[in-house]
Coordinates of C-alpha atoms in Angstrom, one line a residue:
X24 CA 102.9 58.8 132.2
X25 CA 105.2 59.7 129.4
X26 CA 106.9 57.0 127.3
X27 CA 110.3 58.1 126.1
X28 CA 111.9 56.5 123.1
X29 CA 115.6 57.1 122.3
X30 CA 116.0 56.4 118.6
X31 CA 119.5 55.7 117.2
X32 CA 120.7 55.0 113.6
X33 CA 123.4 52.3 113.4
X34 CA 127.0 53.2 113.2
X35 CA 128.9 53.5 109.9
X36 CA 128.9 50.2 108.0
X37 CA 131.1 48.8 105.4
X38 CA 128.5 49.5 102.7
X39 CA 128.1 53.1 104.1
X40 CA 131.8 53.6 103.6
X41 CA 131.7 52.2 100.1
X42 CA 128.6 54.2 99.3
X43 CA 126.5 51.2 98.5
X44 CA 122.7 50.8 98.8
X45 CA 122.0 48.5 101.7
X46 CA 118.3 48.0 102.1
X47 CA 117.6 44.6 103.7
X48 CA 120.8 43.0 102.4
X49 CA 122.6 41.7 105.4
X50 CA 126.2 41.6 104.1
X51 CA 127.5 44.8 105.7
X52 CA 129.0 45.1 109.2
X53 CA 130.2 47.9 111.3
X54 CA 133.5 49.6 110.4
X55 CA 136.0 50.5 113.2
X56 CA 134.5 54.0 113.0
X57 CA 131.0 52.6 113.5
X58 CA 132.1 50.7 116.5
X59 CA 133.9 53.7 118.0
X60 CA 130.8 55.9 117.5
X61 CA 128.5 53.3 119.1
X62 CA 130.7 53.6 122.2
X63 CA 130.2 57.4 122.1
X64 CA 126.4 56.8 122.0
X65 CA 126.7 54.6 125.1
X66 CA 128.6 57.4 126.8
X67 CA 125.9 59.9 125.9
X68 CA 123.2 57.6 127.4
X69 CA 125.1 56.5 130.5
X70 CA 123.0 58.6 132.9
X71 CA 119.7 57.6 131.4
X72 CA 118.1 54.5 132.9
X73 CA 116.7 52.2 130.2
X74 CA 113.8 49.8 130.6
X75 CA 114.1 48.0 127.3
X76 CA 116.3 47.8 124.2
X77 CA 115.1 47.0 120.6
X78 CA 117.3 46.5 117.5
X79 CA 116.8 45.7 113.9
X80 CA 117.8 42.1 113.3
X81 CA 120.2 43.2 110.5
X82 CA 123.8 42.8 111.8
X83 CA 124.9 46.4 111.3
X84 CA 122.2 47.6 113.7
X85 CA 122.4 44.6 116.0
X86 CA 126.2 45.2 116.4
X87 CA 125.6 48.8 117.2
X88 CA 123.1 47.9 119.9
X89 CA 125.4 45.2 121.3
X90 CA 128.3 47.8 121.5
X91 CA 126.0 50.2 123.3
X92 CA 124.8 47.6 125.8
X93 CA 128.3 46.3 126.5
X94 CA 129.6 49.8 127.3
X95 CA 126.6 50.7 129.4
X96 CA 127.1 47.5 131.3
X97 CA 123.4 46.8 130.9
X98 CA 121.9 43.3 131.6
X99 CA 118.9 44.0 129.3
X100 CA 118.2 41.6 126.5
X101 CA 118.1 43.1 123.0
X102 CA 114.8 42.4 121.2
X103 CA 115.0 42.3 117.4
X104 CA 111.6 42.4 115.7
X105 CA 111.3 42.3 111.9
X106 CA 109.3 45.5 112.1
X107 CA 112.7 47.3 112.5
X108 CA 114.1 45.9 109.2
X109 CA 115.4 48.5 106.8
X110 CA 113.5 49.8 103.7
X111 CA 113.2 47.0 101.1
X112 CA 115.0 48.0 97.8
X113 CA 115.4 44.5 96.2
X114 CA 116.5 45.8 92.7
X115 CA 119.1 48.2 94.1
X116 CA 120.6 46.7 97.2
X117 CA 124.3 45.9 97.0
X118 CA 124.8 48.4 94.1
X119 CA 127.0 51.5 94.4
X120 CA 124.9 54.7 94.7
X121 CA 126.5 56.0 91.5
X122 CA 125.5 52.9 89.6
X123 CA 121.9 53.3 90.7
X124 CA 121.9 56.9 89.7
X125 CA 123.2 56.0 86.2
X126 CA 121.3 52.7 85.5
X127 CA 118.0 53.8 87.1
X128 CA 118.2 57.6 86.5
X129 CA 114.5 58.3 86.2
X130 CA 113.5 56.0 89.0
X131 CA 116.2 57.5 91.3
X132 CA 114.8 61.0 90.7
X133 CA 111.3 59.8 91.7
X134 CA 112.9 58.1 94.8
X135 CA 114.5 61.5 95.8
X136 CA 111.7 63.9 94.8
X137 CA 108.5 61.9 95.2
X138 CA 109.3 59.0 97.6
X139 CA 105.6 58.3 98.2
X140 CA 105.1 57.5 94.5
X141 CA 108.3 55.5 94.1
X142 CA 107.8 51.8 93.2
X143 CA 109.7 48.8 92.0
X144 CA 108.2 46.0 90.0
X145 CA 109.4 42.8 91.5
X146 CA 108.9 39.1 90.6
X147 CA 106.8 36.9 92.8
X148 CA 105.5 33.3 92.3
X149 CA 102.2 34.9 91.3
X150 CA 103.8 37.1 88.7
X151 CA 105.1 40.7 88.6
X152 CA 104.1 42.9 91.5
X153 CA 104.3 46.6 92.2
X154 CA 106.2 47.3 95.5
X155 CA 106.1 50.8 97.1
X156 CA 109.0 50.8 99.5
X157 CA 108.2 54.0 101.4
X158 CA 104.5 53.3 101.8
X159 CA 105.3 49.8 103.0
X160 CA 107.8 51.2 105.5
X161 CA 105.2 53.6 106.9
X162 CA 102.8 50.6 107.6
X163 CA 105.7 48.6 109.1
X164 CA 106.6 51.6 111.4
X165 CA 103.0 51.8 112.6
X166 CA 103.0 48.1 113.5
X167 CA 106.2 48.6 115.5
X168 CA 104.8 51.6 117.5
X169 CA 101.5 49.7 118.2
X170 CA 103.5 46.8 119.7
X171 CA 106.1 48.9 121.6
X172 CA 103.6 51.4 123.2
X173 CA 101.4 48.6 124.3
X174 CA 104.3 47.0 126.2
X175 CA 106.2 49.9 127.6
X176 CA 103.9 52.6 128.9
X177 CA 105.7 55.1 131.1
X178 CA 109.1 53.5 130.4
X179 CA 112.3 54.6 128.6
X180 CA 113.2 52.5 125.5
X181 CA 116.2 52.5 123.3
X182 CA 115.6 51.6 119.6
X183 CA 118.6 51.0 117.3
X184 CA 117.7 50.7 113.6
X185 CA 118.3 52.2 110.1
X186 CA 118.1 55.4 108.1
X187 CA 114.8 54.5 106.3
X188 CA 112.9 52.9 109.1
X189 CA 113.9 55.6 111.5
X190 CA 112.6 58.2 109.2
X191 CA 109.3 56.3 109.0
X192 CA 109.2 55.9 112.8
X193 CA 109.5 59.6 113.2
X194 CA 107.0 60.4 110.5
X195 CA 104.3 58.1 111.6
X196 CA 104.6 59.2 115.2
X197 CA 104.3 62.9 114.2
X198 CA 101.7 62.5 111.4
X199 CA 104.2 63.5 108.7
X200 CA 103.3 62.3 105.2
X201 CA 105.4 59.8 103.3
X202 CA 106.0 62.5 100.8
X203 CA 108.6 64.0 103.3
X204 CA 110.6 60.7 103.6
X205 CA 113.7 62.4 102.2
X206 CA 113.2 65.5 104.3
X207 CA 114.4 64.0 107.6
X208 CA 118.1 63.4 108.1
X209 CA 119.4 60.4 110.1
X210 CA 123.1 60.4 110.6
X211 CA 125.1 57.3 111.6
X212 CA 124.8 57.1 115.4
X213 CA 122.7 60.2 115.5
X214 CA 120.3 60.3 118.5
X215 CA 116.6 61.4 118.4
X216 CA 114.2 61.6 121.4
X217 CA 110.5 61.0 121.1
X218 CA 107.9 61.4 123.9
X219 CA 104.5 59.7 123.8
X220 CA 101.7 60.8 126.1
X221 CA 99.8 57.5 125.9
X222 CA 99.2 54.7 123.4
X223 CA 99.4 54.6 119.7
X224 CA 97.4 57.4 118.1
X225 CA 97.7 59.7 121.1
X226 CA 99.9 62.8 121.3
X227 CA 103.6 62.4 120.4
X228 CA 106.3 65.0 120.7
X229 CA 109.7 65.2 119.0
X230 CA 112.0 66.4 121.8
X231 CA 115.1 66.4 119.6
X232 CA 116.3 64.8 116.4
X233 CA 119.6 63.7 114.9
X234 CA 121.9 64.9 117.7
X235 CA 125.5 64.4 116.8
X236 CA 127.4 66.5 119.3
X237 CA 128.4 63.3 121.2
X238 CA 130.3 62.3 118.1
X239 CA 132.3 65.5 118.0
X240 CA 130.1 66.8 115.1
X241 CA 128.2 70.0 116.0
X242 CA 126.1 70.2 112.8
X243 CA 125.7 68.1 109.7
X244 CA 127.7 69.1 106.6
X245 CA 126.4 71.8 104.4
X246 CA 128.1 71.6 101.0
X247 CA 125.4 72.4 98.4
X248 CA 126.6 75.5 96.5
X249 CA 123.0 76.3 95.5
X250 CA 121.6 75.5 98.9
X251 CA 120.4 77.7 101.8
X252 CA 120.8 76.8 105.5
X253 CA 118.7 78.4 108.2
X254 CA 119.5 77.9 111.9
X255 CA 116.3 78.4 113.9
X256 CA 117.0 79.5 117.4
X257 CA 114.7 79.9 120.3
X258 CA 115.5 82.7 122.7
X259 CA 117.2 82.0 126.1
X260 CA 115.4 81.7 129.4
X261 CA 113.5 84.7 130.9
X262 CA 112.3 84.9 134.5
X263 CA 108.8 84.4 133.2
X264 CA 109.9 81.1 131.6
X265 CA 111.4 80.1 134.9
X266 CA 108.2 81.0 136.7
X267 CA 106.0 79.4 134.0
X268 CA 104.2 82.7 133.2
X269 CA 102.7 83.2 129.8
X270 CA 104.7 85.9 128.1
X271 CA 103.3 86.4 124.6
X272 CA 104.2 89.9 123.3
X273 CA 105.2 91.2 126.8
X274 CA 108.8 92.3 126.3
X275 CA 110.5 90.3 129.0
X276 CA 114.3 90.3 128.8
X277 CA 116.7 87.4 129.3
X278 CA 117.5 86.4 132.9
X279 CA 121.1 85.4 133.8
X280 CA 120.5 81.8 132.8
X281 CA 119.1 83.0 129.5
X282 CA 122.2 85.2 128.8
X283 CA 124.4 82.2 129.6
X284 CA 122.4 80.1 127.2
X285 CA 122.8 82.8 124.5
X286 CA 126.6 82.8 125.2
X287 CA 126.7 79.0 125.0
X288 CA 124.7 79.0 121.7
X289 CA 127.2 81.5 120.4
X290 CA 130.1 79.3 121.4
X291 CA 128.4 76.3 119.8
X292 CA 128.0 78.2 116.5
X293 CA 131.2 80.3 116.5
X294 CA 132.8 78.2 113.8
X295 CA 129.8 78.2 111.6
X296 CA 130.1 80.8 108.8
X297 CA 127.0 83.1 109.0
X298 CA 126.0 85.3 106.2
X299 CA 122.9 86.9 107.7
X300 CA 120.8 87.0 110.9
X301 CA 117.1 87.8 111.5
X302 CA 115.3 88.2 114.8
X303 CA 111.9 88.9 116.4
X304 CA 112.1 92.5 117.6
X305 CA 111.2 91.4 121.2
X306 CA 114.1 91.7 123.7
X307 CA 114.5 88.0 124.5
X308 CA 115.3 86.7 121.0
X309 CA 117.1 89.9 120.0
X310 CA 119.5 89.6 123.0
X311 CA 120.0 85.9 122.2
X312 CA 120.9 86.7 118.6
X313 CA 123.2 89.5 119.6
X314 CA 125.1 87.1 122.0
X315 CA 125.5 84.6 119.1
X316 CA 126.7 87.3 116.7
X317 CA 129.5 88.5 119.0
X318 CA 131.6 85.8 117.2
X319 CA 130.4 87.1 113.8
X320 CA 131.0 90.9 114.0
X321 CA 130.4 91.4 110.2
X322 CA 126.8 90.2 110.4
X323 CA 124.1 92.8 110.8
X324 CA 121.0 91.7 112.8
X325 CA 117.7 92.4 111.0
X326 CA 114.4 92.6 112.9
X327 CA 111.2 91.2 111.5
X328 CA 108.0 92.0 113.5
X329 CA 106.2 89.0 111.9
X330 CA 108.5 86.8 114.1
X331 CA 107.1 88.2 117.4
X332 CA 105.6 85.6 119.8
X333 CA 101.9 84.7 119.8
X334 CA 99.8 87.3 121.6
X335 CA 98.2 85.7 124.6
X336 CA 96.1 88.7 125.2
X337 CA 94.7 88.7 128.7
X338 CA 96.6 85.6 129.7
X339 CA 99.9 87.4 129.5
X340 CA 101.7 87.5 132.9
X341 CA 99.5 84.8 134.3
X342 CA 100.3 81.4 135.8
X343 CA 98.4 78.3 134.6
X344 CA 96.5 78.1 138.0
X345 CA 95.4 81.7 137.5
X346 CA 94.3 81.0 133.9
X347 CA 92.3 78.0 135.1
X348 CA 90.6 80.1 137.8
X349 CA 89.6 82.9 135.4
X350 CA 89.0 80.9 132.3
X351 CA 87.9 77.4 133.4
X352 CA 88.5 74.6 130.9
X353 CA 90.2 76.9 128.4
X354 CA 93.7 75.9 129.4
X355 CA 92.9 72.2 128.9
X356 CA 91.6 73.1 125.5
X357 CA 94.8 74.9 124.7
X358 CA 96.8 71.9 125.7
X359 CA 94.6 69.3 123.9
X360 CA 93.2 71.2 120.9
X361 CA 95.3 74.3 120.5
X362 CA 94.0 75.1 117.0
X363 CA 90.5 75.8 118.5
X364 CA 91.6 78.4 121.0
X365 CA 91.1 82.1 120.5
X366 CA 93.2 83.9 123.1
X367 CA 91.1 86.5 124.9
X368 CA 92.0 89.8 123.3
X369 CA 94.9 88.0 121.6
X370 CA 95.6 85.7 118.7
X371 CA 94.7 82.2 117.5
X372 CA 97.2 79.8 116.1
X373 CA 96.1 80.3 112.5
X374 CA 97.1 83.9 112.7
X375 CA 100.5 82.9 114.1
X376 CA 100.8 80.3 111.3
X377 CA 100.1 82.9 108.7
X378 CA 102.6 85.5 109.8
X379 CA 105.3 82.9 110.8
X380 CA 105.2 81.4 107.3
X381 CA 105.2 84.8 105.7
X382 CA 108.3 85.8 107.7
X383 CA 110.0 82.5 106.8
X384 CA 109.2 82.8 103.1
X385 CA 110.5 86.4 103.0
X386 CA 113.8 85.3 104.7
X387 CA 114.2 82.5 102.2
X388 CA 113.4 84.7 99.2
X389 CA 116.1 87.2 100.2
X390 CA 118.7 84.6 101.0
X391 CA 121.4 84.0 98.3
X392 CA 122.4 80.5 97.2
X393 CA 125.2 79.0 99.3
X394 CA 124.4 81.1 102.4
X395 CA 123.7 80.3 106.1
X396 CA 121.7 82.5 108.4
X397 CA 120.2 82.4 111.9
X398 CA 116.6 83.1 112.7
X399 CA 116.0 83.9 116.4
X400 CA 112.4 83.7 117.5
X401 CA 110.0 82.2 120.0
X402 CA 108.4 78.9 121.0
X403 CA 105.1 79.3 119.1
X404 CA 106.7 80.9 116.1
X405 CA 109.4 78.2 115.8
X406 CA 106.8 75.4 116.2
X407 CA 104.8 76.9 113.4
X408 CA 107.8 77.1 111.2
X409 CA 108.8 73.5 111.8
X410 CA 105.2 72.3 111.3
X411 CA 105.2 74.3 108.0
X412 CA 108.2 72.3 106.7
X413 CA 106.0 69.2 106.7
X414 CA 102.7 71.0 105.7
X415 CA 101.2 70.3 109.2
X416 CA 98.5 72.6 110.3
X417 CA 98.0 74.1 113.8
X418 CA 96.4 71.0 115.4
X419 CA 100.0 69.5 115.4
X420 CA 101.4 72.5 117.3
X421 CA 102.6 70.4 120.3
X422 CA 104.4 67.8 118.2
X423 CA 107.7 69.8 118.2
X424 CA 109.5 70.9 121.3
X425 CA 111.5 74.1 121.4
X426 CA 113.9 74.6 124.4
X427 CA 115.4 77.9 125.5
X428 CA 118.6 78.5 123.6
X429 CA 118.0 75.5 121.3
X430 CA 119.2 75.3 117.7
X431 CA 117.3 73.6 114.8
X432 CA 119.0 73.1 111.4
X433 CA 116.9 73.4 108.2
X434 CA 118.4 73.1 104.8
X435 CA 117.0 73.9 101.4
X436 CA 119.5 71.9 99.4
X437 CA 118.6 73.2 96.0
X438 CA 117.6 76.7 96.8
X439 CA 114.5 78.4 98.2
X440 CA 112.0 76.6 96.0
X441 CA 113.3 73.1 96.8
X442 CA 111.8 70.8 99.5
X443 CA 113.3 71.6 102.9
X444 CA 115.3 69.1 104.9
X445 CA 115.2 68.9 108.7
X446 CA 118.8 68.1 109.5
X447 CA 118.7 68.5 113.3
X448 CA 115.9 69.5 115.7
X449 CA 116.0 71.2 119.1
X450 CA 119.7 70.8 119.8
X451 CA 120.3 71.6 123.5
X452 CA 123.4 69.5 124.1
X453 CA 125.6 72.7 124.1
X454 CA 123.7 73.8 127.2
X455 CA 124.1 70.7 129.2
X456 CA 126.1 67.5 129.1
X457 CA 123.2 65.2 128.2
X458 CA 120.9 64.5 125.3
X459 CA 117.7 65.6 127.0
X460 CA 116.2 69.1 126.8
X461 CA 116.6 70.3 130.4
X462 CA 115.7 74.0 129.7
X463 CA 112.8 75.7 131.4
X464 CA 110.8 75.5 128.1
X465 CA 107.6 76.1 130.1
X466 CA 104.9 78.6 129.4
X467 CA 105.2 80.6 126.2

């Protein structure tokens, strides 16, 4: 049974508004904006039955959870373990961000660029001690997951916490290194959805991350003049998706649902200024990209064959039951250890990784500073690209869901050579009224 965790960052706090470092300092409370946004989170969750609610004990998170519970009309008791406390920054908390950048310039650069190596020397009764905030948070996040997953197997749980601990909760669940702490955006009252196949240490999947459409914010701001933004889109539904047939490089067009998903994706992105667009040459992503570009008539669609879907070889056109009958045990291997599977007369995931990364790199290299583009491709290709952002190899293929017509936002804030930032993952809220991915998203 799948355990679903709805992860929410607290609403805007007084320290957020003042641009102060908060850490574990408990002086800040929700602003009126923060309270209003918490109500919007409740509205987004209203049709989703919850079995438990957890919150950080710090009042900005606790207030957010209380607002959500009140507007859901829930009778659940909010549990507040210390394993949901925010990152501990004792030398900075309470200071304005600009003050920290000036007074601790070198340390701040390490915090932003090498978070896994960032340390503070703090005084203890035993003498000075080196404190590594991000590494400590990763261990704290693991303890939280161990406890939650032991208690709530097969249930749906709401967790309301903070920017730092939420980043570490996502990272530890998905095997992402602490080095990428700054590469995961968590907006105030943003919603993320994680699915766990079993207990701690078993398979986890990021269904979506940092959804903000319920707040009236389609995409996070992009205001870095030297930055590059790439909007990664999976193609709309085909009949083979609906039937759960393996497609691979078979050139199956969009069905009517897929065309509607493409149109809705176009509506969702119509106010986003696009400078370029690249697609797999196969019909389903090409048609999806063309529907999006109807609102951007000056943008020419480029085709890159390296973005074509994984070749499933002899599996293409087959249902899972047919694959199991003809290749006993191989489908289970694909589902549990995908990196070990060589598709009969097709590809393996390392081959997909190599060409997906080559395509992504070429797109980045040709993008000019300050530009935004869409990349329309496929389930396996998109998963490989998202894994690549965090230096994850093919064994983590199933960690990142890709729904038909979904949009993922990836920024390179300081140009193509800078470390990427995942701003949003697998947005499907423009396709339905809820936060869950309800697309076919079946066989590849």
